[in-house]
Coordinates of C-alpha atoms in Angstrom, one line a residue:
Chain A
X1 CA 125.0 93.5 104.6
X2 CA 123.3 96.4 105.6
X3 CA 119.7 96.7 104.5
X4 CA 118.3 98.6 101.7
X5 CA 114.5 99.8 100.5
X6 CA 113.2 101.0 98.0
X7 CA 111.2 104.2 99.8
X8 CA 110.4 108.2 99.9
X9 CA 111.6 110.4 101.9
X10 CA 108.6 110.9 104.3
X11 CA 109.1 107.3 104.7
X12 CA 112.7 107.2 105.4
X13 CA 111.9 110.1 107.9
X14 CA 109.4 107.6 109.4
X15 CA 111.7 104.9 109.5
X16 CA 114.3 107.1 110.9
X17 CA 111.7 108.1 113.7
X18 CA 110.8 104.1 114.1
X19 CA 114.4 103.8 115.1
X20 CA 114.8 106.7 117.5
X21 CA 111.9 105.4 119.2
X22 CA 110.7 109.2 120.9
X23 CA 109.1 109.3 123.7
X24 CA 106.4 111.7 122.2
X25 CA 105.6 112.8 118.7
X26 CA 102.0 115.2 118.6
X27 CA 101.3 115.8 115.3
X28 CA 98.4 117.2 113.2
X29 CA 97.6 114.3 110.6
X30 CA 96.4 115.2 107.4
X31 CA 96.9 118.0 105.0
X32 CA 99.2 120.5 104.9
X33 CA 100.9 117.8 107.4
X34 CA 102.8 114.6 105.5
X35 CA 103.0 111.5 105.2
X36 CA 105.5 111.3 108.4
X37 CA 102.8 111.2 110.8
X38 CA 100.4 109.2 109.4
X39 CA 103.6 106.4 108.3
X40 CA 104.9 107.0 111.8
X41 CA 101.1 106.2 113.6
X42 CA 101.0 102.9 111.9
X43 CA 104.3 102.0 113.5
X44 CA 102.6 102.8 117.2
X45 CA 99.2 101.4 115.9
X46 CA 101.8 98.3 115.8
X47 CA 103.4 98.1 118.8
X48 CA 106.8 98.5 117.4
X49 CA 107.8 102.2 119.2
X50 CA 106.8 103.3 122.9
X51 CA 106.4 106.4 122.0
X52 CA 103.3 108.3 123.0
X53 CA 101.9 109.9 120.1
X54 CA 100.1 113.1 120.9
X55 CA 96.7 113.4 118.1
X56 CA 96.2 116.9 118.5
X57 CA 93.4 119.2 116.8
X58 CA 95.9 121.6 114.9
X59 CA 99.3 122.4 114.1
X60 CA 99.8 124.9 116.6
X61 CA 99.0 122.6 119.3
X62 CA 101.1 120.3 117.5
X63 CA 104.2 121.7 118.3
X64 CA 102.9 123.4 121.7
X65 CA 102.4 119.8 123.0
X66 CA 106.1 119.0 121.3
X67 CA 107.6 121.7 123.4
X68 CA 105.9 121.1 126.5
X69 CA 107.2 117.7 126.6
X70 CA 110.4 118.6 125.4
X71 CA 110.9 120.9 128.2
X72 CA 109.6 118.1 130.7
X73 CA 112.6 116.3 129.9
X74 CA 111.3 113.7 127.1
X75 CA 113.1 113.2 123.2
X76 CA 110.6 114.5 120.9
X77 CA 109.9 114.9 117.4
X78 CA 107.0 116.1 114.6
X79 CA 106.7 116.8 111.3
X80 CA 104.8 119.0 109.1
X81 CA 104.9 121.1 105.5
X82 CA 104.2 124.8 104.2
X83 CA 100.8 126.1 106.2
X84 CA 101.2 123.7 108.8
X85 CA 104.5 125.0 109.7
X86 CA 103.2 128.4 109.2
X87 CA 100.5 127.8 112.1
X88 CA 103.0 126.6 114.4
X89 CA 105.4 129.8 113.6
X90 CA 104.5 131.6 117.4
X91 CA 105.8 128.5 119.2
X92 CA 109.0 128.3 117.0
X93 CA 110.8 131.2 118.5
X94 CA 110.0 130.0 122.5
X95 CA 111.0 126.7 121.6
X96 CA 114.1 127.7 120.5
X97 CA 114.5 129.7 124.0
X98 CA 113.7 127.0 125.6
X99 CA 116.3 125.2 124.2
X100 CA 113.9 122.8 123.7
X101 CA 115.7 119.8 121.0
X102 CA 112.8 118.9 119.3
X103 CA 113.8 117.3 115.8
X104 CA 111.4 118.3 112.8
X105 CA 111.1 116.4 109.8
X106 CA 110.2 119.7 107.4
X107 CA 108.8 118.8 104.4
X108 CA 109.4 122.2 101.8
X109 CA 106.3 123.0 100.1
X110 CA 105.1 126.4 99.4
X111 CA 102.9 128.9 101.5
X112 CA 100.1 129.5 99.5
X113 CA 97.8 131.5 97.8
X114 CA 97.4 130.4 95.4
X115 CA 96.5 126.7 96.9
X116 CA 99.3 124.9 96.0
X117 CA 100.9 121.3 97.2
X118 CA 104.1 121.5 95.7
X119 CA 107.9 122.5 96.7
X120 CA 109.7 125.8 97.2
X121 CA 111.5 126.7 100.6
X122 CA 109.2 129.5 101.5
X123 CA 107.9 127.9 104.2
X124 CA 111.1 127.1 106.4
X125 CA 113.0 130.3 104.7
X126 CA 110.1 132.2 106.5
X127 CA 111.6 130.4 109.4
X128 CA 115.0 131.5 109.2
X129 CA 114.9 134.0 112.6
X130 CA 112.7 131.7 115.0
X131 CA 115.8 130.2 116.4
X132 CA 116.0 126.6 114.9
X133 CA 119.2 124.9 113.0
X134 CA 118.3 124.4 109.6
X135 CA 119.5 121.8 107.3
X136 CA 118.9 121.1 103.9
X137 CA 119.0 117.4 102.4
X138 CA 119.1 116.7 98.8
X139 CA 117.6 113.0 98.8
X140 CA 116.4 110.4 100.4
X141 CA 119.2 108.3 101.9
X142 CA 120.1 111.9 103.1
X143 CA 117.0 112.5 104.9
X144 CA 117.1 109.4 106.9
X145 CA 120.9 110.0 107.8
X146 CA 120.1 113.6 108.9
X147 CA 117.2 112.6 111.5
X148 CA 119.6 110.7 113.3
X149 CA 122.5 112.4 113.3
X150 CA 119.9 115.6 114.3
X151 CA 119.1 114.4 117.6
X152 CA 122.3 114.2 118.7
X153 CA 123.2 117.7 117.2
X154 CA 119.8 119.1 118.9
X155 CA 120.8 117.6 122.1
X156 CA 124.2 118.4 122.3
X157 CA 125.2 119.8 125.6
X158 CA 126.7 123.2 124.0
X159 CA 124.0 123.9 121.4
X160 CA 120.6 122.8 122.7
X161 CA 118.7 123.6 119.8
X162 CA 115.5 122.6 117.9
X163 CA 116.6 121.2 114.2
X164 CA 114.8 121.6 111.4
X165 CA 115.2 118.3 108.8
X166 CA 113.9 120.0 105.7
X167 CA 113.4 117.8 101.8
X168 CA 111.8 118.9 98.8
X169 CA 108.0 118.4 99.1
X170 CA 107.1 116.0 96.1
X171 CA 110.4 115.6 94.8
X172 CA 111.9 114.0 97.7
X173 CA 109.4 113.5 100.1
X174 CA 107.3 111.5 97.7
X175 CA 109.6 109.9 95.4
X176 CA 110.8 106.2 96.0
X177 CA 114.0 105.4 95.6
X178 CA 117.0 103.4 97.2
X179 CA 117.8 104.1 100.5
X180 CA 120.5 102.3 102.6
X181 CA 119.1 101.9 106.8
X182 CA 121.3 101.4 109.9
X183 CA 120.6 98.5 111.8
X184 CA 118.1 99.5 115.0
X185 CA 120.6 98.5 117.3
X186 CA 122.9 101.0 115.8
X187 CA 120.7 103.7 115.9
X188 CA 119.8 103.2 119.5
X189 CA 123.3 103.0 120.2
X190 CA 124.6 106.3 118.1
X191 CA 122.0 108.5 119.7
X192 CA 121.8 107.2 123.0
X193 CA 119.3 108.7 125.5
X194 CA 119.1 111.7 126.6
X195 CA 120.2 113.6 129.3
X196 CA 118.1 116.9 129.5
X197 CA 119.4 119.9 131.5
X198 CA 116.8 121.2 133.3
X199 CA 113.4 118.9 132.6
X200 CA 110.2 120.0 134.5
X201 CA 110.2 116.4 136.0
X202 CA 112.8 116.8 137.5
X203 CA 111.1 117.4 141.0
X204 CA 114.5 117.9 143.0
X205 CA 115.7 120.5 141.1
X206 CA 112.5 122.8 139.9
X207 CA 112.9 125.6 137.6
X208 CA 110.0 127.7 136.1
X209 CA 110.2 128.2 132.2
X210 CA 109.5 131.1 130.2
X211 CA 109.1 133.5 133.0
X212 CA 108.4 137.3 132.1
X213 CA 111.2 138.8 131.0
X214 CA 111.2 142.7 129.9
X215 CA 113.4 145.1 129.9
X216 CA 115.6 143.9 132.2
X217 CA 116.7 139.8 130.6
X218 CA 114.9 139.8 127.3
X219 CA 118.1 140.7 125.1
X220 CA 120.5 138.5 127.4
X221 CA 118.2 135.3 126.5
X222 CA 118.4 136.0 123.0
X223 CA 122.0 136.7 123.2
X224 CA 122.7 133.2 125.4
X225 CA 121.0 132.1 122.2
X226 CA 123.1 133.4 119.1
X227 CA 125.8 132.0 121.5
X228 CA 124.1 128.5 121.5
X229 CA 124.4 129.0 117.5
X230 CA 127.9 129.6 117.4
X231 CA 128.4 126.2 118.9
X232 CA 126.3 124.4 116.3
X233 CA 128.9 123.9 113.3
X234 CA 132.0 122.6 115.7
X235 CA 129.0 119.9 117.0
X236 CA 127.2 119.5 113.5
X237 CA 131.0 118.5 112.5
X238 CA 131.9 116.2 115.9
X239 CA 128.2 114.2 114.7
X240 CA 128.9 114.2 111.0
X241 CA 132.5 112.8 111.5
X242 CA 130.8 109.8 114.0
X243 CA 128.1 109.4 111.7
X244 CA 130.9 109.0 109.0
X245 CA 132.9 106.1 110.7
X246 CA 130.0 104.4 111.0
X247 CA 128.1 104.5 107.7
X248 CA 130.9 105.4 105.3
X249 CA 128.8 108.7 104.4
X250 CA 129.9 112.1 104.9
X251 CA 127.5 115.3 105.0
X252 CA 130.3 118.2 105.4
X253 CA 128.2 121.4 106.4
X254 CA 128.4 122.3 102.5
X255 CA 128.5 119.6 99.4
X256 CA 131.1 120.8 96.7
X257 CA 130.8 118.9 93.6
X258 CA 134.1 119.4 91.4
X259 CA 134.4 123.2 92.9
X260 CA 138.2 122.8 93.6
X261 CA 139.5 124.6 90.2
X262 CA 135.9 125.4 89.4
X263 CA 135.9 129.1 87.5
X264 CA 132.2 129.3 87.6
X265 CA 130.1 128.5 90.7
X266 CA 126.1 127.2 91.0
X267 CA 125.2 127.9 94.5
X268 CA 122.0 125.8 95.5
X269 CA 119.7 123.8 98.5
X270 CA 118.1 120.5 97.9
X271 CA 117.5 118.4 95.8
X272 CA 117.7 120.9 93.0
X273 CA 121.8 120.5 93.3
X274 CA 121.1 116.9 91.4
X275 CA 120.3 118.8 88.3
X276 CA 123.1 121.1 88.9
X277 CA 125.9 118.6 89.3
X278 CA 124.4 116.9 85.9
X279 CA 125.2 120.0 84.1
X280 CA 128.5 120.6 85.6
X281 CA 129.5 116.9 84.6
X282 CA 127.8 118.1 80.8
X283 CA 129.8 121.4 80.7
X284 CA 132.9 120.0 82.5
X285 CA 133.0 117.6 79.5
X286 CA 133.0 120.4 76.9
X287 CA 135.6 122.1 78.9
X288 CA 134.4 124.3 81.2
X289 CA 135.5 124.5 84.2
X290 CA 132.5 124.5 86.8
X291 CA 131.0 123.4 89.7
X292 CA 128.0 123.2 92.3
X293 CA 128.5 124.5 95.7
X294 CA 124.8 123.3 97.7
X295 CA 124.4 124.3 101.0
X296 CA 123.2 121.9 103.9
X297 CA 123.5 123.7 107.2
X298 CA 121.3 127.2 106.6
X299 CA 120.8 128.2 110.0
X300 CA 124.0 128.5 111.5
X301 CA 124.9 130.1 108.4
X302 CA 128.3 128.6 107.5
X303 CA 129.8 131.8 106.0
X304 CA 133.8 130.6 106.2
X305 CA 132.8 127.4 104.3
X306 CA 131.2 128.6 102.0
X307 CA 133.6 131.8 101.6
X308 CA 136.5 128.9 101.2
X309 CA 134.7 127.0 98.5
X310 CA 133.6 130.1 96.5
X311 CA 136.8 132.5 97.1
X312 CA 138.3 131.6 94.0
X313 CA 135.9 131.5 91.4
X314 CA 135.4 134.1 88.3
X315 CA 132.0 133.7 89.1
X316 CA 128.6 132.5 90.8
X317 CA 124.8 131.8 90.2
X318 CA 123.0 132.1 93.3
X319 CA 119.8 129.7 93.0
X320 CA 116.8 130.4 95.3
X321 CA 114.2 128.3 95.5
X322 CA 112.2 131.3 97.6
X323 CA 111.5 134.8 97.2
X324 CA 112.2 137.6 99.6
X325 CA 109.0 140.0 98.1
X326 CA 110.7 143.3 97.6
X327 CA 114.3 142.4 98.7
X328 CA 116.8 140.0 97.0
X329 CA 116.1 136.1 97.6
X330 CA 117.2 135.0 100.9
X331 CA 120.1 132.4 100.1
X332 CA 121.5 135.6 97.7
X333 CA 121.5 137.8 100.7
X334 CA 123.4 135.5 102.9
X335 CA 126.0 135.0 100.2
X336 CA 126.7 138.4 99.7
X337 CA 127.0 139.1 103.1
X338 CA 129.4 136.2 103.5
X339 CA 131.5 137.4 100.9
X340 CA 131.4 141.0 101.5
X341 CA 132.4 139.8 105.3
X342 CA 135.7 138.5 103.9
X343 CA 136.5 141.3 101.2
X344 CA 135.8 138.6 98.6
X345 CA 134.2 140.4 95.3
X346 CA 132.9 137.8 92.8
X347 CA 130.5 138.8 90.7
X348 CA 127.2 137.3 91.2
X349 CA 124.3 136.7 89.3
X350 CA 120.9 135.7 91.7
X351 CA 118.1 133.8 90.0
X352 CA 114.5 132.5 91.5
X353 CA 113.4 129.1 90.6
X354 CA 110.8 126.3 91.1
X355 CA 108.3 128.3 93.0
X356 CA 105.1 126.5 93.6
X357 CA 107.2 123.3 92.6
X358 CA 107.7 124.2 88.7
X359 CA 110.6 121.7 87.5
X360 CA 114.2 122.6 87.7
X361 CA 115.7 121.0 84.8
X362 CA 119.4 120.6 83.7
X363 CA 118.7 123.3 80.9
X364 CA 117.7 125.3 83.4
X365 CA 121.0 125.4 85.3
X366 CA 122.4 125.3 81.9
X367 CA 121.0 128.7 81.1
X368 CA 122.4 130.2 84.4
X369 CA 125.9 128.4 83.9
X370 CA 126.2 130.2 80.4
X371 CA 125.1 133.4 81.6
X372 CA 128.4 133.2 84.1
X373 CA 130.3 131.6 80.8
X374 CA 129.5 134.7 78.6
X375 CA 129.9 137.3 81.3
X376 CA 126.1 138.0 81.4
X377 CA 126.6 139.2 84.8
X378 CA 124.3 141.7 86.4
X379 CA 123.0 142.6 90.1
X380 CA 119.2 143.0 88.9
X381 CA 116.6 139.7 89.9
X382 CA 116.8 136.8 87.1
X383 CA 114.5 133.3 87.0
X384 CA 115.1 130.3 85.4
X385 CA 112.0 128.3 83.7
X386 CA 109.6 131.5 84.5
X387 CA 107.3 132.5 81.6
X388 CA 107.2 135.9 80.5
Chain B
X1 CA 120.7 148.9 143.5
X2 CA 120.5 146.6 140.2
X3 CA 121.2 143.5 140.4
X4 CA 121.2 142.4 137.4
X5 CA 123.0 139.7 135.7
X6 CA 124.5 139.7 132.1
X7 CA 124.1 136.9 129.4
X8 CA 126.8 134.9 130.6
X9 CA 125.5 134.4 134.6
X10 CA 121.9 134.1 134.1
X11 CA 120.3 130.4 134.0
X12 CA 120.1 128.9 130.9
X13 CA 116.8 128.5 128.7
X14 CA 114.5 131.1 130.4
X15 CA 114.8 129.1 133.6
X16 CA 113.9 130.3 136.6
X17 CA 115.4 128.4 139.7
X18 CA 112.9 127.5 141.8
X19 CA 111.9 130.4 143.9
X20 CA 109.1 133.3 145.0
X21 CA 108.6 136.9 143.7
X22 CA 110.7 137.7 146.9
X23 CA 113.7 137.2 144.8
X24 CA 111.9 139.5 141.3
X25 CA 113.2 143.2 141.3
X26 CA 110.0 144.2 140.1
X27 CA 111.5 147.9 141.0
X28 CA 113.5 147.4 137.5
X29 CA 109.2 148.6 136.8
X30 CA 108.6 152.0 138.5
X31 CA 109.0 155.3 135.9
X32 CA 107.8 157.2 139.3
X33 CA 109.4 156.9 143.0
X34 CA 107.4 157.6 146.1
X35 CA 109.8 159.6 148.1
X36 CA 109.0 159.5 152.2
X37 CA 109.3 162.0 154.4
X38 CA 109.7 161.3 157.9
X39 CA 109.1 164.9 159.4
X40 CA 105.6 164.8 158.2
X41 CA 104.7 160.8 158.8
X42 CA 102.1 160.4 161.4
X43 CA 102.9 156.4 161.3
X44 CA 99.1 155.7 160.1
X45 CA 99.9 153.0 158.5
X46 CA 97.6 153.5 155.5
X47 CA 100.1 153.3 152.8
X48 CA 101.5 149.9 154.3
X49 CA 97.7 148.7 154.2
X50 CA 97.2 149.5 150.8
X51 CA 100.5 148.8 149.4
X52 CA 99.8 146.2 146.7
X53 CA 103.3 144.8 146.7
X54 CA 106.0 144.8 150.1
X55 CA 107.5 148.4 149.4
X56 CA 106.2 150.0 152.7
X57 CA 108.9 148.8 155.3
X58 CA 107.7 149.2 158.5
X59 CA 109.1 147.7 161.8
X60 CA 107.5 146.0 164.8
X61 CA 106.6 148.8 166.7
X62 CA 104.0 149.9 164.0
X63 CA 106.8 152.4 162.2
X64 CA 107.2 153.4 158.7
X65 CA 110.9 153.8 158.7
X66 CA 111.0 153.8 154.8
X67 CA 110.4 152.3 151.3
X68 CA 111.7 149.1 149.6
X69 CA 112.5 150.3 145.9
X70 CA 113.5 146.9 144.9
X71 CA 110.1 146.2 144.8
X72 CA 108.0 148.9 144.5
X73 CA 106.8 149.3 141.1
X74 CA 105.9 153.2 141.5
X75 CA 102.0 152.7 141.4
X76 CA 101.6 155.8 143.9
X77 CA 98.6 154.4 146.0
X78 CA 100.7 154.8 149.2
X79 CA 101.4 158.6 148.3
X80 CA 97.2 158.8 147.1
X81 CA 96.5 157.6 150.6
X82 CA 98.7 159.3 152.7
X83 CA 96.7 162.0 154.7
X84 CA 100.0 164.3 155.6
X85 CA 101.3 164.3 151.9
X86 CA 104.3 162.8 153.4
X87 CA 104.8 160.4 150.1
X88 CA 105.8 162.1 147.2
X89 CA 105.9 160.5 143.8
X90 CA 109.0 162.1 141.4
X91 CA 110.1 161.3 137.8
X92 CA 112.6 158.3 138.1
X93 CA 114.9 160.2 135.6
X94 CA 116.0 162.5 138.5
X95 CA 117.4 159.5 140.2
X96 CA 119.8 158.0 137.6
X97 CA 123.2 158.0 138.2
X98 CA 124.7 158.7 135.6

């Protein structure tokens, strides 16, 4: 009988981290951190992890320390949230060139000003070029099952790649609720150790990291990279299919809820999708046909995936829970382009919701569903449960 | 001259494999090349003194016998120090090949 708590998702992270057992986590621990650090400190504070936990004095350090140690050769993981991830954004790019696999547990909550604690994506959609595989979860049980199957996606041999493990600040990461945990031994066994390419401890074999590079090897690093990202989906998929045999749950790369015969299409990130598939179940009993298409894996962008589950709908509501100031909202953009990529015209409405963590309720995908049900379709910017 | 690698040879991660700047084309640097002449070298050996990198090659008889462009980064101290104006320092544009 496998066990089950009642627990958020910053504690499921921590849980999840408990289990790993990394050999170093530096974090920065209090706000705009989470509760993932300070959860994860009690469980050193107790003896129960060997890991050596790095108290830093900000969250630039934070992650500097995380990629020095990844680099050594050590598994490593940290969290943080919105202006904590913001300070770290210089070391995001190197770690990614590094190939450094650090695992994140990203905690979506908005970049202010105004000061504000609550979710929207801004933070990690800001993040979307440094270099890291994003992924997206929509609850808690989610979140835990995403750390683990992260590191071995981060540390596989062909992508080598920090993962971002990003939940809705608040409304995941602070709400309890059921969450279904592997056994340690399992973990320990379903990650394994790992087996770093080229660690700095590695005395035999020294390597320098980060060298200058101008105008000679800069653009071949970054193109080794976009390489390492095209390997990401056939791994993400080797993991998820493991991680499916032995839990019974499956996290394909996209979650399409009753979008087979759907005519009408809410595309959507996090835990925002829950209010989406309510509404599909309300409008699919009153005849319509729709569905929810929410997207997990972000960064690689999984454009065929998505293109498949979309290509034969009448059309869709893309819902971003960021803005791209001046520009169309990021998860619109990629769509388009996806689309536009395979000669697939749909028309498409985009809309902006929840920033600074303002509710998204099942009227509110209501609203966007009938605009696609009445043919209120229109390229122009459109927000759900924004007052005029 | 270049040596250099494309995306798919070079070492993964930024590495370097261990190793000196002996290995660093640092002449992938220079926008101007000193350009010797032999007539007018008096084999003073001021330019191989002052040399900041190893670019002046010199043999063990005390004689210039020319310049190492794959690492000279085209500073021009040799040809500012040269006494017979044997050095001359030209636009690297008129050396591409095209």
């Amino acid at each position: 009988m496998p066990r089950k708590d009642i627990t958020s998702g910053n504690w499921a992270v921590a849980e999840a981290m408990r289990q790993i057992n990394p050999d170093v986590v530096a974090a920065y621990p209090i706000t705009p951190s989470t509760d993932i650090p300070m959860k994860f400190s009690e469980f050193v504070a107790d003896g129960l992890v060997d890991t050596n936990l790095v108290t830093v004095e900000s969250e630039h350090s934070a992650i500097s320390a995380c990629l020095a140690a990844s680099v050594s050769g050590a598994r490593v993981m940290t969290a943080s949230s919105a202006n904590g991830v913001a300070l770290m954004h210089e070391i995001f790019p190197i770690a990614a060139s590094y190939r450094a696999p650090i695992v994140f547990g990203l905690v979506n909550r908005c970049l202010g000003a105004p000061i504000n604690i609550h979710c929207d994506h801004g933070d990690s959609m800001a993040e979307r070029d440094s270099g890291w595989i994003h992924i997206y979860c929509e609850d808690g049980q989610e979140v835990y099952d995403t750390m683990i199957m992260a590191v071995r996606i981060a540390e596989h041999k062909e992508v080598l790649l920090p993962v971002f493990v990003c939940q809705d600040g608040f409304i995941t990461s602070h709400c309890f609720e059921p969450v279904e945990f592997l056994d340690d031994e399992q973990v320990t066994k379903f990650i394994g150790e790992r087996d770093p390419l080229l660690p700095l401890l590695d005395v035999d074999n020294p390597v320098a990291y980060g060298s200058l590079a101008l105008t000679d090897y800069f653009f071949e690093i970054k193109r080794q990279q976009i390489e390492a990202m095209k390997h990401v989906e056939t791994a993400y998929n080797d993991v998820a299919a493991e991680f499916a045999r032995v839990t019974g749950r499956n996290y394909p790369v996209v979650d399409k809820y009753r979008t087979e015969d759907a005519d009408y299409i809410m595309v959507i990130m996090s835990s925002a999708a829950g209010a989406a598939k309510e509404t599909v179940d309300k409008l699919r009993e009153q005849g319509h046909k729709v569905g929810c298409l929410r997207i997990r894996l972000f960064r690689p962008f999984p454009a065929k995936a998505i293109v498949d589950a979309l290509k034969g709908a009448k059309g869709i509501a893309v819902c971003d829970r960021a803005a791209s100031l001046g520009a169309p909202a990021p998860l619109f953009t990629e769509i388009k382009g996806a689309l536009y990529d395979a000669g697939v015209h749909i028309p498409a409405n985009t809309y902006v919701y929840g920033l600074g963590g303002r509710d998204f309720f099942p009227h509110n995908a209501e609203e966007a569903f009938m605009d696609l049900i009445n043919k209120k379709m229109s390229t122009g910017e459109r927000y759900l449960g924004l007052r005029e | 001259m270049s040596s250099l690698k494309g995306w798919k040879d070079l070492p993964p991660a930024t590495t370097v494999p261990a190793s000196t700047s002996e290995a660093v084309e640092t002449g992938q640097w220079r926008s101007m090349r000193p350009v010797w002449d032999e007539e007018k070298c008096i084999h003073c050996l001021q330019c191989w003194i002052q040399c900041p990198d190893k670019s002046i090659k010199a043999n063990a008889d005390g004689k210039v016998t020319g310049i190492e462009y794959f690492y000279c980064k085209g500073c021009g101290i040799c040809a500012a120090v040269c006494p017979k104006n044997a050095i001359e320092m030209r636009p690297e544009a008129e050396f591409i090949e095209q």
